[in-house]
Amino acid sequence: MAEHILAIDQGTTSTRAIIFDSSATPIASAQTELTQYFPRRGWVEHDPNEIAESAISVSEQAISRAGVTPNDIAAIGIANQRETTIVWE
């Protein structure tokens, strides 16, 4: 029975994934930095492909470090920076 939760935090400077057990205790995590682009003063942009790829990569790393399989994940929570729009499939 799936009892773990995968949390993905996609922020301005990095993407992080954390695996929680059924007691809400974090048991593994992974993080990678994101490239920031500054097209003009006061603006920051990110590559949407890099965001999506980093979310997949850190999720796979955290699952592996936790010693669980994707079938052990009961739910996924995603938090991202505001004003970000990407279609997640």
mmCIF file with all atom_site columns, C-alpha atoms in Angstrom:
data_model
loop_
_atom_site.group_PDB
_atom_site.id
_atom_site.type_symbol
_atom_site.label_atom_id
_atom_site.label_alt_id
_atom_site.label_comp_id
_atom_site.label_asym_id
_atom_site.label_entity_id
_atom_site.label_seq_id
_atom_site.pdbx_PDB_ins_code
_atom_site.Cartn_x
_atom_site.Cartn_y
_atom_site.Cartn_z
_atom_site.occupancy
_atom_site.B_iso_or_equiv
_atom_site.pdbx_formal_charge
_atom_site.auth_seq_id
_atom_site.auth_comp_id
_atom_site.auth_asym_id
_atom_site.auth_atom_id
_atom_site.pdbx_PDB_model_num
ATOM 1  C CA . MET A 1 1  ? 0.000  0.000  0.000   1.00 0.00 ? 1  MET A CA 1
ATOM 2  C CA . ALA A 1 2  ? 1.341  3.438  -0.974  1.00 0.00 ? 2  ALA A CA 1
ATOM 3  C CA . GLU A 1 3  ? 2.095  5.417  2.174   1.00 0.00 ? 3  GLU A CA 1
ATOM 4  C CA . HIS A 1 4  ? 4.667  8.016  1.166   1.00 0.00 ? 4  HIS A CA 1
ATOM 5  C CA . ILE A 1 5  ? 4.253  11.596 -0.020  1.00 0.00 ? 5  ILE A CA 1
ATOM 6  C CA . LEU A 1 6  ? 6.477  13.297 -2.577  1.00 0.00 ? 6  LEU A CA 1
ATOM 7  C CA . ALA A 1 7  ? 6.713  17.076 -2.178  1.00 0.00 ? 7  ALA A CA 1
ATOM 8  C CA . ILE A 1 8  ? 8.230  19.106 -5.014  1.00 0.00 ? 8  ILE A CA 1
ATOM 9  C CA . ASP A 1 9  ? 9.265  22.693 -4.285  1.00 0.00 ? 9  ASP A CA 1
ATOM 10 C CA . GLN A 1 10 ? 10.153 24.594 -7.446  1.00 0.00 ? 10 GLN A CA 1
ATOM 11 C CA . GLY A 1 11 ? 11.597 27.929 -6.376  1.00 0.00 ? 11 GLY A CA 1
ATOM 12 C CA . THR A 1 12 ? 13.446 30.813 -7.972  1.00 0.00 ? 12 THR A CA 1
ATOM 13 C CA . THR A 1 13 ? 16.921 29.373 -7.537  1.00 0.00 ? 13 THR A CA 1
ATOM 14 C CA . SER A 1 14 ? 16.396 25.620 -7.169  1.00 0.00 ? 14 SER A CA 1
ATOM 15 C CA . THR A 1 15 ? 14.087 22.638 -7.363  1.00 0.00 ? 15 THR A CA 1
ATOM 16 C CA . ARG A 1 16 ? 13.812 20.342 -4.347  1.00 0.00 ? 16 ARG A CA 1
ATOM 17 C CA . ALA A 1 17 ? 11.995 17.053 -3.734  1.00 0.00 ? 17 ALA A CA 1
ATOM 18 C CA . ILE A 1 18 ? 11.322 15.556 -0.314  1.00 0.00 ? 18 ILE A CA 1
ATOM 19 C CA . ILE A 1 19 ? 9.876  12.132 0.503   1.00 0.00 ? 19 ILE A CA 1
ATOM 20 C CA . PHE A 1 20 ? 7.768  11.931 3.672   1.00 0.00 ? 20 PHE A CA 1
ATOM 21 C CA . ASP A 1 21 ? 6.701  8.737  5.412   1.00 0.00 ? 21 ASP A CA 1
ATOM 22 C CA . SER A 1 22 ? 3.205  8.021  6.763   1.00 0.00 ? 22 SER A CA 1
ATOM 23 C CA . SER A 1 23 ? 4.049  9.970  9.954   1.00 0.00 ? 23 SER A CA 1
ATOM 24 C CA . ALA A 1 24 ? 4.969  13.076 7.901   1.00 0.00 ? 24 ALA A CA 1
ATOM 25 C CA . THR A 1 25 ? 8.637  12.605 8.741   1.00 0.00 ? 25 THR A CA 1
ATOM 26 C CA . PRO A 1 26 ? 11.011 13.567 5.918   1.00 0.00 ? 26 PRO A CA 1
ATOM 27 C CA . ILE A 1 27 ? 13.083 10.514 4.995   1.00 0.00 ? 27 ILE A CA 1
ATOM 28 C CA . ALA A 1 28 ? 14.972 11.650 1.885   1.00 0.00 ? 28 ALA A CA 1
ATOM 29 C CA . SER A 1 29 ? 15.500 14.696 -0.291  1.00 0.00 ? 29 SER A CA 1
ATOM 30 C CA . ALA A 1 30 ? 17.292 15.955 -3.373  1.00 0.00 ? 30 ALA A CA 1
ATOM 31 C CA . GLN A 1 31 ? 17.916 19.431 -4.764  1.00 0.00 ? 31 GLN A CA 1
ATOM 32 C CA . THR A 1 32 ? 19.364 21.036 -7.882  1.00 0.00 ? 32 THR A CA 1
ATOM 33 C CA . GLU A 1 33 ? 19.992 24.664 -8.778  1.00 0.00 ? 33 GLU A CA 1
ATOM 34 C CA . LEU A 1 34 ? 18.212 26.389 -11.657 1.00 0.00 ? 34 LEU A CA 1
ATOM 35 C CA . THR A 1 35 ? 19.780 28.695 -14.210 1.00 0.00 ? 35 THR A CA 1
ATOM 36 C CA . GLN A 1 36 ? 18.451 32.237 -13.967 1.00 0.00 ? 36 GLN A CA 1
ATOM 37 C CA . TYR A 1 37 ? 18.274 34.538 -16.977 1.00 0.00 ? 37 TYR A CA 1
ATOM 38 C CA . PHE A 1 38 ? 18.072 38.311 -16.644 1.00 0.00 ? 38 PHE A CA 1
ATOM 39 C CA . PRO A 1 39 ? 16.731 39.651 -19.973 1.00 0.00 ? 39 PRO A CA 1
ATOM 40 C CA . ARG A 1 40 ? 16.432 43.181 -18.602 1.00 0.00 ? 40 ARG A CA 1
ATOM 41 C CA . ARG A 1 41 ? 16.845 45.022 -15.338 1.00 0.00 ? 41 ARG A CA 1
ATOM 42 C CA . GLY A 1 42 ? 14.403 43.816 -12.692 1.00 0.00 ? 42 GLY A CA 1
ATOM 43 C CA . TRP A 1 43 ? 13.369 40.701 -14.641 1.00 0.00 ? 43 TRP A CA 1
ATOM 44 C CA . VAL A 1 44 ? 14.296 37.075 -14.110 1.00 0.00 ? 44 VAL A CA 1
ATOM 45 C CA . GLU A 1 45 ? 13.324 34.186 -16.357 1.00 0.00 ? 45 GLU A CA 1
ATOM 46 C CA . HIS A 1 46 ? 13.806 30.422 -16.340 1.00 0.00 ? 46 HIS A CA 1
ATOM 47 C CA . ASP A 1 47 ? 13.849 27.766 -19.034 1.00 0.00 ? 47 ASP A CA 1
ATOM 48 C CA . PRO A 1 48 ? 10.572 25.794 -18.694 1.00 0.00 ? 48 PRO A CA 1
ATOM 49 C CA . ASN A 1 49 ? 12.270 22.629 -19.951 1.00 0.00 ? 49 ASN A CA 1
ATOM 50 C CA . GLU A 1 50 ? 14.915 22.968 -17.242 1.00 0.00 ? 50 GLU A CA 1
ATOM 51 C CA . ILE A 1 51 ? 12.181 23.402 -14.616 1.00 0.00 ? 51 ILE A CA 1
ATOM 52 C CA . ALA A 1 52 ? 10.320 20.273 -15.759 1.00 0.00 ? 52 ALA A CA 1
ATOM 53 C CA . GLU A 1 53 ? 13.500 18.211 -16.140 1.00 0.00 ? 53 GLU A CA 1
ATOM 54 C CA . SER A 1 54 ? 14.773 19.277 -12.721 1.00 0.00 ? 54 SER A CA 1
ATOM 55 C CA . ALA A 1 55 ? 11.468 18.295 -11.084 1.00 0.00 ? 55 ALA A CA 1
ATOM 56 C CA . ILE A 1 56 ? 11.685 14.821 -12.617 1.00 0.00 ? 56 ILE A CA 1
ATOM 57 C CA . SER A 1 57 ? 15.371 14.444 -11.754 1.00 0.00 ? 57 SER A CA 1
ATOM 58 C CA . VAL A 1 58 ? 15.136 15.451 -8.086  1.00 0.00 ? 58 VAL A CA 1
ATOM 59 C CA . SER A 1 59 ? 11.991 13.332 -7.671  1.00 0.00 ? 59 SER A CA 1
ATOM 60 C CA . GLU A 1 60 ? 13.787 10.264 -9.006  1.00 0.00 ? 60 GLU A CA 1
ATOM 61 C CA . GLN A 1 61 ? 16.804 10.983 -6.783  1.00 0.00 ? 61 GLN A CA 1
ATOM 62 C CA . ALA A 1 62 ? 14.695 11.442 -3.642  1.00 0.00 ? 62 ALA A CA 1
ATOM 63 C CA . ILE A 1 63 ? 12.702 8.264  -4.336  1.00 0.00 ? 63 ILE A CA 1
ATOM 64 C CA . SER A 1 64 ? 15.941 6.323  -4.801  1.00 0.00 ? 64 SER A CA 1
ATOM 65 C CA . ARG A 1 65 ? 17.509 7.773  -1.632  1.00 0.00 ? 65 ARG A CA 1
ATOM 66 C CA . ALA A 1 66 ? 14.367 6.910  0.338   1.00 0.00 ? 66 ALA A CA 1
ATOM 67 C CA . GLY A 1 67 ? 14.620 3.300  -0.787  1.00 0.00 ? 67 GLY A CA 1
ATOM 68 C CA . VAL A 1 68 ? 11.064 3.301  -2.103  1.00 0.00 ? 68 VAL A CA 1
ATOM 69 C CA . THR A 1 69 ? 9.542  2.877  -5.556  1.00 0.00 ? 69 THR A CA 1
ATOM 70 C CA . PRO A 1 70 ? 7.164  5.167  -7.444  1.00 0.00 ? 70 PRO A CA 1
ATOM 71 C CA . ASN A 1 71 ? 4.386  2.717  -6.508  1.00 0.00 ? 71 ASN A CA 1
ATOM 72 C CA . ASP A 1 72 ? 5.025  3.575  -2.833  1.00 0.00 ? 72 ASP A CA 1
ATOM 73 C CA . ILE A 1 73 ? 4.051  7.221  -3.455  1.00 0.00 ? 73 ILE A CA 1
ATOM 74 C CA . ALA A 1 74 ? 0.439  7.904  -2.417  1.00 0.00 ? 74 ALA A CA 1
ATOM 75 C CA . ALA A 1 75 ? 0.382  11.608 -3.308  1.00 0.00 ? 75 ALA A CA 1
ATOM 76 C CA . ILE A 1 76 ? 2.453  14.388 -4.845  1.00 0.00 ? 76 ILE A CA 1
ATOM 77 C CA . GLY A 1 77 ? 2.349  18.001 -3.707  1.00 0.00 ? 77 GLY A CA 1
ATOM 78 C CA . ILE A 1 78 ? 3.813  20.707 -5.940  1.00 0.00 ? 78 ILE A CA 1
ATOM 79 C CA . ALA A 1 79 ? 4.672  24.226 -4.795  1.00 0.00 ? 79 ALA A CA 1
ATOM 80 C CA . ASN A 1 80 ? 6.106  26.743 -7.221  1.00 0.00 ? 80 ASN A CA 1
ATOM 81 C CA . GLN A 1 81 ? 6.981  30.380 -7.410  1.00 0.00 ? 81 GLN A CA 1
ATOM 82 C CA . ARG A 1 82 ? 4.050  32.607 -8.216  1.00 0.00 ? 82 ARG A CA 1
ATOM 83 C CA . GLU A 1 83 ? 3.531  33.831 -11.748 1.00 0.00 ? 83 GLU A CA 1
ATOM 84 C CA . THR A 1 84 ? 4.941  30.587 -13.180 1.00 0.00 ? 84 THR A CA 1
ATOM 85 C CA . THR A 1 85 ? 2.883  28.801 -15.794 1.00 0.00 ? 85 THR A CA 1
ATOM 86 C CA . ILE A 1 86 ? 3.948  25.434 -17.165 1.00 0.00 ? 86 ILE A CA 1
ATOM 87 C CA . VAL A 1 87 ? 1.692  22.621 -18.301 1.00 0.00 ? 87 VAL A CA 1
ATOM 88 C CA . TRP A 1 88 ? 2.587  19.525 -16.272 1.00 0.00 ? 88 TRP A CA 1
ATOM 89 C CA . GLU A 1 89 ? 1.719  16.221 -17.943 1.00 0.00 ? 89 GLU A CA 1
#
